[in-house]
Short mmCIF file of C-alpha atoms in Angstrom, two decimals:
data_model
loop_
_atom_site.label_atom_id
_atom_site.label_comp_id
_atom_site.label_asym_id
_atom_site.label_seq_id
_atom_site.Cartn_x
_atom_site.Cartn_y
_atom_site.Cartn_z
CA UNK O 1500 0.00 0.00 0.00
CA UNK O 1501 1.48 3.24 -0.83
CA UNK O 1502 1.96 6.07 2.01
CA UNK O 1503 1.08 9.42 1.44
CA UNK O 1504 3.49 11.98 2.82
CA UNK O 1505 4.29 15.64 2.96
CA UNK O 1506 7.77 17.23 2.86
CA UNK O 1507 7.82 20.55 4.12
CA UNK O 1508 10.26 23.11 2.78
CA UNK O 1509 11.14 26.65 3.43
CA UNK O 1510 10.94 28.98 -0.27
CA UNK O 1511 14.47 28.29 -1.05
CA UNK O 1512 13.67 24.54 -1.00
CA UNK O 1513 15.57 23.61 2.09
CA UNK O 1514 13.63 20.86 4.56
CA UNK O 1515 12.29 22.15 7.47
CA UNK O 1516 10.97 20.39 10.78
CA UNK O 1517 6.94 21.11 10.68
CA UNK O 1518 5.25 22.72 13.68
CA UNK O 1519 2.65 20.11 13.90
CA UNK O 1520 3.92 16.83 12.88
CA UNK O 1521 2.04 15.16 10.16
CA UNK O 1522 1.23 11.16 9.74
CA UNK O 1523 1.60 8.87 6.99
CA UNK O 1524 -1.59 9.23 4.90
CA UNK O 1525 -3.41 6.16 3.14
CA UNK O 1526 -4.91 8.40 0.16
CA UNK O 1527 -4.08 11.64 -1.59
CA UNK O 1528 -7.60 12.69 -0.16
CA UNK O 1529 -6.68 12.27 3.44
CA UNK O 1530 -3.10 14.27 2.86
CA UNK O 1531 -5.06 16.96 1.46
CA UNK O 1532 -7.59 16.93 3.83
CA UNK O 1533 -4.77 17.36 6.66
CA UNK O 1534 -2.79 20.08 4.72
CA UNK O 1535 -6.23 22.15 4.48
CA UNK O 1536 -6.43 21.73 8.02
CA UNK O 1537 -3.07 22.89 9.27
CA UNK O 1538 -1.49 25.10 6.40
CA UNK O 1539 -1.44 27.66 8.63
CA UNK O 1540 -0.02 26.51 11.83
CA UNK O 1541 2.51 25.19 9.41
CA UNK O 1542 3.24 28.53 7.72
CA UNK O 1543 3.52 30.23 11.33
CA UNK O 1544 5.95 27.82 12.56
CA UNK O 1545 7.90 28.55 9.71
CA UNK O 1546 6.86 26.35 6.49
CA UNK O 1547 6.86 28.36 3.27
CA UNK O 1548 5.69 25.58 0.55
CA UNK O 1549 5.04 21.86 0.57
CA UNK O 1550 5.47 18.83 -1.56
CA UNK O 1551 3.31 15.75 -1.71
CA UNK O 1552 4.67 12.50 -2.08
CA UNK O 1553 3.87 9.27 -2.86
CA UNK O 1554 6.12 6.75 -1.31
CA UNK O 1555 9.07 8.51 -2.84
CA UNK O 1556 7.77 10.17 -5.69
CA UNK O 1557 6.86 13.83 -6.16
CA UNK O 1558 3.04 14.04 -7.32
CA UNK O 1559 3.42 18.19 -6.98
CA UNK O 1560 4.73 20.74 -5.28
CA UNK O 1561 6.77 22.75 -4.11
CA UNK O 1562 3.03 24.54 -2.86
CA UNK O 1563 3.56 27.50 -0.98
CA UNK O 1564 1.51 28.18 1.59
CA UNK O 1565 1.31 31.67 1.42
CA UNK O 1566 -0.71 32.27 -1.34
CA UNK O 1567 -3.73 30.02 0.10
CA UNK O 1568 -3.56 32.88 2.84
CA UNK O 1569 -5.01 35.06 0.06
CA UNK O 1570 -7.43 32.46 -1.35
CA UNK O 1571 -8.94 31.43 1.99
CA UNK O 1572 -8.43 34.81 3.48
#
């Protein structure tokens, strides 16, 4: 079964350590679901973008979070 999983980045690309630590997610839905959720704790604790991945592939990203501050805003 694959394992959904976010890597969290600051806007140069470096990883970063999350403020709220995520789990491994069974379906895209349910890692999407959680990023809608806490995008914004993330971005205060110092997240700037995000990248979904699929075992060990990249499905998209880098995301940033700070333009979903606008679009939710």
């Amino acid at each position: 079964m694959a394992a959904w999983t976010w890597r969290f980045e600051k806007a140069d690309g470096t990883e970063v350590r999350p403020a709220v630590q995520p789990e491994e997610f069974t379906t895209q839905g349910d890692a999407e679901t959680w990023i809608g959720e806490h995008w914004k704790e993330l971005a205060e604790g110092g997240v700037d973008q995000v990248t979904l991945l699929e075992d060990t592939s990249e499905i998209y990203g880098p995301m940033s979070l700070h333009a979903q501050d606008a679009a939710q805003g």
